[in-house]
Amino acid sequence: MTIQDRAVTLDVTSRSVVYEGRVWDIVHDSFVFPETGEVLGRDYIDHPGAVAVVALDDDDRILMIEQYRHPVSMYLWEVPAGLLDIDGEDPVTAAERELFEEADVRADTWHVLVDQFNSPGASAEALRIFLAQGIHDIPEDQRHVRDGEEASMKIEWVPFDEALTAVIEGRIHNPSAVSGIMALAVARQRGMETLRDAHVEWNAHPKFRAEATNLYRD
């Protein structure tokens, strides 16, 4: 048996914005559940989705960033990541942009490591994590000027085995970092044969799927 998540087109009878936020909204959907015919209502975060990057250099180190995250009141060690919040920007271009803006580097080679939903019971957020290799520093006069929480970020190149141990021992918690590091560990065990092309379709992302299939009706 091959297991695979499957998309469905439910009868969404109404949609309303419960809260309009700066980055994402909370919406309420009413929909007909096909198993019972019952009309159900659910509130969730209408999220644009995100990308993250595990950047691996020639010395077998991955680039990690320490950033303050207010909802959990912690400084977290993460990999570069950001929202898909620019209209028309494809995921690979977004990942390249985040690596440039957050880490001051570019990469020659890109692959998909893993796709996931971060909290599918409460959010529409889809996350694609890339592996970036062939790393080059960006000259100082061409670097992005960071602000907000990003202004004080620490950037470290961490040996891969050390980063993997930090995941296993529960010392880092960011989902992009945890999933990306674990996915890279598995890919290395399998001779990197599990890596997918960087531009492979991402039909699980609700936005891309909705554009293709017109999931929701007015």
CSV table of N, CA, C and O in Angstrom, one decimal, residues 111-213:
chain,number,residue,atom,x,y,z
A,111,HIS,N,17.7,22.0,-3.9
A,111,HIS,CA,16.8,20.8,-3.9
A,111,HIS,C,15.7,21.0,-2.9
A,111,HIS,O,15.9,21.7,-1.9
A,112,VAL,N,14.6,20.2,-3.0
A,112,VAL,CA,13.6,20.2,-2.0
A,112,VAL,C,14.0,19.1,-1.0
A,112,VAL,O,14.2,17.9,-1.4
A,113,LEU,N,14.0,19.4,0.3
A,113,LEU,CA,14.2,18.4,1.3
A,113,LEU,C,12.9,17.8,1.8
A,113,LEU,O,12.8,16.5,1.9
A,114,VAL,N,11.9,18.6,2.2
A,114,VAL,CA,10.7,18.1,2.7
A,114,VAL,C,9.6,19.1,2.7
A,114,VAL,O,9.9,20.3,2.7
A,115,ASP,N,8.3,18.7,2.6
A,115,ASP,CA,7.2,19.6,2.7
A,115,ASP,C,6.4,19.2,3.9
A,115,ASP,O,6.3,18.0,4.2
A,116,GLN,N,5.7,20.2,4.5
A,116,GLN,CA,4.9,19.9,5.7
A,116,GLN,C,3.9,20.9,5.9
A,116,GLN,O,4.0,22.1,5.4
A,117,PHE,N,2.8,20.6,6.7
A,117,PHE,CA,1.9,21.6,7.3
A,117,PHE,C,2.3,21.7,8.7
A,117,PHE,O,2.4,20.7,9.5
A,118,ASN,N,2.5,22.9,9.2
A,118,ASN,CA,3.1,23.1,10.5
A,118,ASN,C,2.0,22.8,11.6
A,118,ASN,O,2.3,22.3,12.7
A,119,SER,N,0.8,23.2,11.4
A,119,SER,CA,-0.3,23.0,12.4
A,119,SER,C,-1.6,22.8,11.6
A,119,SER,O,-2.5,23.8,11.7
A,120,PRO,N,-1.9,21.7,10.9
A,120,PRO,CA,-3.0,21.6,10.0
A,120,PRO,C,-4.4,21.7,10.7
A,120,PRO,O,-5.4,21.9,10.0
A,121,GLY,N,-4.4,21.5,12.0
A,121,GLY,CA,-5.7,21.6,12.7
A,121,GLY,C,-6.1,23.1,13.0
A,121,GLY,O,-7.2,23.3,13.4
A,122,ALA,N,-5.1,24.0,12.8
A,122,ALA,CA,-5.4,25.4,13.2
A,122,ALA,C,-4.9,26.4,12.2
A,122,ALA,O,-5.3,27.6,12.3
A,123,SER,N,-4.2,26.0,11.2
A,123,SER,CA,-3.6,26.9,10.3
A,123,SER,C,-3.5,26.3,8.9
A,123,SER,O,-3.3,25.1,8.7
A,124,ALA,N,-3.6,27.1,7.9
A,124,ALA,CA,-3.4,26.7,6.5
A,124,ALA,C,-1.9,26.8,6.1
A,124,ALA,O,-1.6,26.6,4.9
A,125,GLU,N,-1.0,27.1,7.0
A,125,GLU,CA,0.4,27.2,6.7
A,125,GLU,C,1.0,26.0,6.1
A,125,GLU,O,1.0,24.9,6.7
A,126,ALA,N,1.5,26.1,4.9
A,126,ALA,CA,2.3,25.0,4.2
A,126,ALA,C,3.7,25.5,4.2
A,126,ALA,O,4.0,26.7,3.9
A,127,LEU,N,4.7,24.6,4.5
A,127,LEU,CA,6.1,24.9,4.6
A,127,LEU,C,6.9,24.0,3.6
A,127,LEU,O,6.7,22.8,3.7
A,128,ARG,N,7.7,24.6,2.8
A,128,ARG,CA,8.6,23.8,2.0
A,128,ARG,C,10.0,24.1,2.4
A,128,ARG,O,10.4,25.3,2.5
A,129,ILE,N,10.8,23.1,2.7
A,129,ILE,CA,12.2,23.3,3.2
A,129,ILE,C,13.1,22.8,2.1
A,129,ILE,O,13.0,21.7,1.6
A,130,PHE,N,14.0,23.7,1.7
A,130,PHE,CA,15.0,23.4,0.7
A,130,PHE,C,16.4,23.1,1.3
A,130,PHE,O,16.7,23.6,2.4
A,131,LEU,N,17.2,22.4,0.5
A,131,LEU,CA,18.6,22.2,0.7
A,131,LEU,C,19.3,23.1,-0.3
A,131,LEU,O,19.1,23.0,-1.5
A,132,ALA,N,20.2,24.0,0.2
A,132,ALA,CA,21.0,24.9,-0.6
A,132,ALA,C,22.5,24.5,-0.4
A,132,ALA,O,23.0,24.4,0.7
A,133,GLN,N,23.2,24.3,-1.6
A,133,GLN,CA,24.6,24.0,-1.5
A,133,GLN,C,25.3,24.9,-2.5
A,133,GLN,O,24.7,25.6,-3.4
A,134,GLY,N,26.7,24.9,-2.4
A,134,GLY,CA,27.5,25.8,-3.2
A,134,GLY,C,27.3,27.2,-2.7
A,134,GLY,O,26.8,28.1,-3.4
A,135,ILE,N,27.7,27.4,-1.5
A,135,ILE,CA,27.4,28.7,-0.8
A,135,ILE,C,28.5,29.7,-1.1
A,135,ILE,O,29.7,29.4,-1.1
A,136,HIS,N,28.0,31.0,-1.3
A,136,HIS,CA,28.9,32.1,-1.6
A,136,HIS,C,28.5,33.3,-0.7
A,136,HIS,O,27.3,33.6,-0.6
A,137,ASP,N,29.5,33.9,-0.1
A,137,ASP,CA,29.2,35.1,0.7
A,137,ASP,C,28.8,36.3,-0.2
A,137,ASP,O,29.3,36.4,-1.3
A,138,ILE,N,27.9,37.2,0.3
A,138,ILE,CA,27.6,38.4,-0.4
A,138,ILE,C,28.4,39.5,0.1
A,138,ILE,O,28.6,39.7,1.3
A,139,PRO,N,29.0,40.3,-0.8
A,139,PRO,CA,29.9,41.4,-0.3
A,139,PRO,C,29.1,42.3,0.6
A,139,PRO,O,27.9,42.5,0.5
A,140,GLU,N,29.8,42.9,1.6
A,140,GLU,CA,29.2,43.7,2.6
A,140,GLU,C,28.3,44.8,2.1
A,140,GLU,O,27.3,45.2,2.6
A,141,ASP,N,28.8,45.5,1.0
A,141,ASP,CA,28.1,46.6,0.5
A,141,ASP,C,26.8,46.3,-0.3
A,141,ASP,O,26.1,47.1,-0.7
A,142,GLN,N,26.6,44.9,-0.4
A,142,GLN,CA,25.4,44.5,-1.1
A,142,GLN,C,24.4,43.8,-0.2
A,142,GLN,O,23.4,43.3,-0.7
A,143,ARG,N,24.7,43.7,1.1
A,143,ARG,CA,23.9,43.0,2.0
A,143,ARG,C,22.6,43.7,2.4
A,143,ARG,O,22.5,44.9,2.3
A,144,HIS,N,21.6,42.9,2.7
A,144,HIS,CA,20.3,43.4,3.2
A,144,HIS,C,20.4,44.0,4.6
A,144,HIS,O,21.1,43.5,5.4
A,145,VAL,N,19.8,45.1,4.8
A,145,VAL,CA,19.7,45.8,6.1
A,145,VAL,C,18.6,45.2,6.9
A,145,VAL,O,17.4,45.3,6.5
A,146,ARG,N,18.9,44.5,8.0
A,146,ARG,CA,17.8,43.9,8.8
A,146,ARG,C,17.3,44.8,9.9
A,146,ARG,O,18.1,45.6,10.4
A,147,ASP,N,16.0,44.6,10.2
A,147,ASP,CA,15.4,45.4,11.3
A,147,ASP,C,14.5,44.5,12.2
A,147,ASP,O,14.4,43.3,11.9
A,148,GLY,N,13.9,45.1,13.1
A,148,GLY,CA,13.0,44.4,14.0
A,148,GLY,C,13.8,43.3,14.8
A,148,GLY,O,14.9,43.5,15.2
A,149,GLU,N,13.1,42.1,15.0
A,149,GLU,CA,13.8,41.0,15.7
A,149,GLU,C,15.0,40.5,14.9
A,149,GLU,O,15.9,40.0,15.5
A,150,GLU,N,15.0,40.8,13.6
A,150,GLU,CA,16.1,40.3,12.7
A,150,GLU,C,17.3,41.1,12.9
A,150,GLU,O,18.4,40.6,12.5
A,151,ALA,N,17.2,42.3,13.4
A,151,ALA,CA,18.4,43.2,13.6
A,151,ALA,C,19.4,42.6,14.5
A,151,ALA,O,20.6,42.8,14.4
A,152,SER,N,19.0,41.8,15.5
A,152,SER,CA,19.9,41.3,16.5
A,152,SER,C,20.2,39.8,16.3
A,152,SER,O,20.8,39.1,17.2
A,153,MET,N,19.9,39.2,15.1
A,153,MET,CA,20.1,37.8,14.9
A,153,MET,C,21.6,37.4,14.9
A,153,MET,O,22.4,38.2,14.4
A,154,LYS,N,21.8,36.3,15.5
A,154,LYS,CA,23.2,35.7,15.5
A,154,LYS,C,23.2,34.7,14.3
A,154,LYS,O,22.3,33.9,14.2
A,155,ILE,N,24.3,34.7,13.6
A,155,ILE,CA,24.4,33.7,12.5
A,155,ILE,C,25.7,32.9,12.8
A,155,ILE,O,26.7,33.4,13.1
A,156,GLU,N,25.5,31.5,12.8
A,156,GLU,CA,26.5,30.6,13.1
A,156,GLU,C,26.5,29.5,12.1
A,156,GLU,O,25.5,29.0,11.6
A,157,TRP,N,27.7,29.0,11.7
A,157,TRP,CA,27.8,27.8,10.9
A,157,TRP,C,28.1,26.6,11.8
A,157,TRP,O,29.1,26.6,12.5
A,158,VAL,N,27.2,25.7,11.9
A,158,VAL,CA,27.2,24.6,12.9
A,158,VAL,C,27.5,23.3,12.2
A,158,VAL,O,26.8,23.0,11.2
A,159,PRO,N,28.5,22.5,12.7
A,159,PRO,CA,28.7,21.2,12.1
A,159,PRO,C,27.4,20.4,12.1
A,159,PRO,O,26.7,20.4,13.0
A,160,PHE,N,27.2,19.7,11.0
A,160,PHE,CA,25.9,19.0,10.8
A,160,PHE,C,25.7,18.0,11.9
A,160,PHE,O,24.5,18.0,12.5
A,161,ASP,N,26.6,17.2,12.3
A,161,ASP,CA,26.4,16.3,13.4
A,161,ASP,C,26.0,16.9,14.7
A,161,ASP,O,25.2,16.4,15.5
A,162,GLU,N,26.6,18.1,15.0
A,162,GLU,CA,26.3,18.9,16.2
A,162,GLU,C,24.8,19.3,16.1
A,162,GLU,O,24.1,19.3,17.1
A,163,ALA,N,24.4,19.8,15.0
A,163,ALA,CA,23.0,20.3,14.8
A,163,ALA,C,22.0,19.1,14.9
A,163,ALA,O,21.0,19.3,15.6
A,164,LEU,N,22.4,18.0,14.4
A,164,LEU,CA,21.5,16.8,14.5
A,164,LEU,C,21.4,16.4,15.9
A,164,LEU,O,20.3,16.0,16.4
A,165,THR,N,22.5,16.4,16.7
A,165,THR,CA,22.5,16.0,18.1
A,165,THR,C,21.6,17.0,18.9
A,165,THR,O,20.9,16.6,19.8
A,166,ALA,N,21.6,18.3,18.5
A,166,ALA,CA,20.8,19.2,19.2
A,166,ALA,C,19.3,19.0,19.0
A,166,ALA,O,18.5,19.1,19.9
A,167,VAL,N,19.0,18.5,17.8
A,167,VAL,CA,17.6,18.1,17.6
A,167,VAL,C,17.2,16.9,18.4
A,167,VAL,O,16.2,16.9,19.1
A,168,ILE,N,18.0,15.9,18.4
A,168,ILE,CA,17.7,14.6,19.1
A,168,ILE,C,17.6,14.8,20.6
A,168,ILE,O,16.8,14.2,21.3
A,169,GLU,N,18.5,15.7,21.1
A,169,GLU,CA,18.5,16.0,22.6
A,169,GLU,C,17.5,17.0,23.0
A,169,GLU,O,17.4,17.4,24.2
A,170,GLY,N,16.7,17.5,22.1
A,170,GLY,CA,15.6,18.5,22.4
A,170,GLY,C,16.1,19.9,22.8
A,170,GLY,O,15.5,20.6,23.5
A,171,ARG,N,17.3,20.2,22.2
A,171,ARG,CA,17.8,21.6,22.5
A,171,ARG,C,17.4,22.6,21.5
A,171,ARG,O,17.6,23.8,21.8
A,172,ILE,N,16.9,22.2,20.4
A,172,ILE,CA,16.3,23.2,19.5
A,172,ILE,C,14.9,22.8,19.1
A,172,ILE,O,14.6,21.6,19.1
A,173,HIS,N,14.0,23.7,18.8
A,173,HIS,CA,12.6,23.4,18.7
A,173,HIS,C,11.9,24.0,17.5
A,173,HIS,O,10.8,23.7,17.2
A,174,ASN,N,12.6,24.9,16.7
A,174,ASN,CA,12.0,25.5,15.6
A,174,ASN,C,11.6,24.4,14.5
A,174,ASN,O,12.5,23.6,14.2
A,175,PRO,N,10.4,24.3,14.0
A,175,PRO,CA,10.0,23.2,13.2
A,175,PRO,C,10.7,23.2,11.8
A,175,PRO,O,11.0,22.1,11.3
A,176,SER,N,11.1,24.3,11.3
A,176,SER,CA,11.9,24.3,10.0
A,176,SER,C,13.2,23.7,10.3
A,176,SER,O,13.7,22.9,9.4
A,177,ALA,N,13.9,24.1,11.4
A,177,ALA,CA,15.2,23.5,11.7
A,177,ALA,C,15.1,22.0,12.0
A,177,ALA,O,15.9,21.2,11.5
A,178,VAL,N,14.2,21.6,12.8
A,178,VAL,CA,14.0,20.2,13.2
A,178,VAL,C,13.8,19.4,12.0
A,178,VAL,O,14.4,18.4,11.8
A,179,SER,N,12.7,19.7,11.2
A,179,SER,CA,12.4,18.9,10.1
A,179,SER,C,13.5,18.9,9.0
A,179,SER,O,13.8,17.9,8.4
A,180,GLY,N,14.0,20.1,8.8
A,180,GLY,CA,15.1,20.2,7.8
A,180,GLY,C,16.3,19.4,8.1
A,180,GLY,O,16.9,18.6,7.2
A,181,ILE,N,16.7,19.4,9.3
A,181,ILE,CA,17.9,18.7,9.8
A,181,ILE,C,17.7,17.2,9.7
A,181,ILE,O,18.5,16.4,9.3
A,182,MET,N,16.5,16.8,10.2
A,182,MET,CA,16.2,15.4,10.2
A,182,MET,C,16.0,14.8,8.8
A,182,MET,O,16.5,13.7,8.4
A,183,ALA,N,15.4,15.6,7.9
A,183,ALA,CA,15.3,15.2,6.5
A,183,ALA,C,16.6,15.1,5.8
A,183,ALA,O,16.8,14.2,5.0
A,184,LEU,N,17.5,16.0,6.1
A,184,LEU,CA,18.9,15.9,5.5
A,184,LEU,C,19.6,14.7,6.0
A,184,LEU,O,20.3,14.0,5.3
A,185,ALA,N,19.4,14.3,7.3
A,185,ALA,CA,20.0,13.1,7.9
A,185,ALA,C,19.5,11.9,7.1
A,185,ALA,O,20.3,11.0,6.8
A,186,VAL,N,18.2,11.8,6.9
A,186,VAL,CA,17.7,10.7,6.1
A,186,VAL,C,18.2,10.7,4.7
A,186,VAL,O,18.6,9.6,4.1
A,187,ALA,N,18.2,11.9,4.0
A,187,ALA,CA,18.7,11.9,2.7
A,187,ALA,C,20.2,11.5,2.6
A,187,ALA,O,20.5,10.8,1.6
A,188,ARG,N,21.0,11.8,3.5
A,188,ARG,CA,22.4,11.4,3.5
A,188,ARG,C,22.5,9.9,3.7
A,188,ARG,O,23.3,9.2,3.0
A,189,GLN,N,21.7,9.3,4.5
A,189,GLN,CA,21.7,7.8,4.7
A,189,GLN,C,21.3,7.1,3.4
A,189,GLN,O,21.8,6.0,3.2
A,190,ARG,N,20.5,7.8,2.6
A,190,ARG,CA,20.0,7.2,1.3
A,190,ARG,C,20.8,7.7,0.1
A,190,ARG,O,20.3,7.6,-1.0
A,191,GLY,N,22.0,8.2,0.3
A,191,GLY,CA,22.8,8.6,-0.8
A,191,GLY,C,22.3,9.9,-1.5
A,191,GLY,O,22.6,10.1,-2.7
A,192,MET,N,21.5,10.7,-0.8
A,192,MET,CA,20.9,11.9,-1.3
A,192,MET,C,19.9,11.6,-2.5
A,192,MET,O,19.5,12.5,-3.2
A,193,GLU,N,19.5,10.4,-2.6
A,193,GLU,CA,18.5,10.0,-3.7
A,193,GLU,C,17.1,10.5,-3.4
A,193,GLU,O,16.3,10.4,-4.3
A,194,THR,N,16.8,10.9,-2.2
A,194,THR,CA,15.4,11.3,-1.8
A,194,THR,C,15.2,12.8,-2.2
A,194,THR,O,14.1,13.3,-2.2
A,195,LEU,N,16.3,13.5,-2.6
A,195,LEU,CA,16.2,14.9,-2.9
A,195,LEU,C,15.3,15.1,-4.2
A,195,LEU,O,15.5,14.3,-5.1
A,196,ARG,N,14.5,16.1,-4.1
A,196,ARG,CA,13.6,16.4,-5.3
A,196,ARG,C,14.1,17.7,-5.9
A,196,ARG,O,14.8,18.5,-5.3
A,197,ASP,N,13.7,17.8,-7.2
A,197,ASP,CA,14.1,19.0,-7.9
A,197,ASP,C,13.5,20.3,-7.2
A,197,ASP,O,12.4,20.2,-6.7
A,198,ALA,N,14.3,21.3,-7.2
A,198,ALA,CA,13.8,22.5,-6.5
A,198,ALA,C,12.5,23.1,-7.0
A,198,ALA,O,11.8,23.8,-6.3
A,199,HIS,N,12.2,22.8,-8.3
A,199,HIS,CA,11.0,23.4,-8.9
A,199,HIS,C,9.8,22.4,-9.0
A,199,HIS,O,8.9,22.7,-9.7
A,200,VAL,N,9.9,21.3,-8.3
A,200,VAL,CA,8.9,20.3,-8.3
A,200,VAL,C,7.5,20.9,-7.9
A,200,VAL,O,7.5,21.8,-7.0
A,201,GLU,N,6.4,20.5,-8.4
A,201,GLU,CA,5.1,21.1,-8.1
A,201,GLU,C,4.9,20.9,-6.6
A,201,GLU,O,5.2,19.9,-6.0
A,202,TRP,N,4.1,21.9,-6.1
A,202,TRP,CA,3.8,21.9,-4.6
A,202,TRP,C,2.3,22.0,-4.5
A,202,TRP,O,1.7,23.0,-4.0
A,203,ASN,N,1.6,21.0,-5.0
A,203,ASN,CA,0.2,21.0,-5.0
A,203,ASN,C,-0.5,20.9,-3.7
A,203,ASN,O,-1.7,21.1,-3.5
A,204,ALA,N,0.2,20.5,-2.7
A,204,ALA,CA,-0.4,20.4,-1.3
A,204,ALA,C,-0.6,21.8,-0.7
A,204,ALA,O,-1.4,21.9,0.2
A,205,HIS,N,0.2,22.8,-1.2
A,205,HIS,CA,0.0,24.1,-0.7
A,205,HIS,C,-1.4,24.6,-1.0
A,205,HIS,O,-1.8,24.6,-2.2
A,206,PRO,N,-2.2,25.0,0.0
A,206,PRO,CA,-3.6,25.4,-0.3
A,206,PRO,C,-3.8,26.4,-1.3
A,206,PRO,O,-4.7,26.4,-2.2
A,207,LYS,N,-2.9,27.4,-1.4
A,207,LYS,CA,-3.0,28.5,-2.3
A,207,LYS,C,-2.8,28.0,-3.7
A,207,LYS,O,-3.6,28.3,-4.7
A,208,PHE,N,-1.7,27.2,-3.9
A,208,PHE,CA,-1.4,26.7,-5.3
A,208,PHE,C,-2.5,25.7,-5.7
A,208,PHE,O,-2.9,25.7,-6.9
A,209,ARG,N,-3.0,24.9,-4.8
A,209,ARG,CA,-4.1,24.0,-5.1
A,209,ARG,C,-5.4,24.7,-5.5
A,209,ARG,O,-6.1,24.3,-6.4
A,210,ALA,N,-5.7,25.8,-4.7
A,210,ALA,CA,-6.9,26.5,-4.9
A,210,ALA,C,-6.8,27.2,-6.3
A,210,ALA,O,-7.8,27.3,-7.0
A,211,GLU,N,-5.7,27.7,-6.7
A,211,GLU,CA,-5.5,28.4,-8.0
A,211,GLU,C,-5.8,27.4,-9.1
A,211,GLU,O,-6.3,27.8,-10.1
A,212,ALA,N,-5.4,26.1,-8.9
A,212,ALA,CA,-5.5,25.1,-9.9
A,212,ALA,C,-6.9,24.5,-10.0
A,212,ALA,O,-7.4,24.2,-11.1
A,213,THR,N,-7.6,24.4,-8.9
A,213,THR,CA,-8.8,23.7,-8.8
A,213,THR,C,-10.0,24.5,-8.4
A,213,THR,O,-11.2,24.0,-8.3
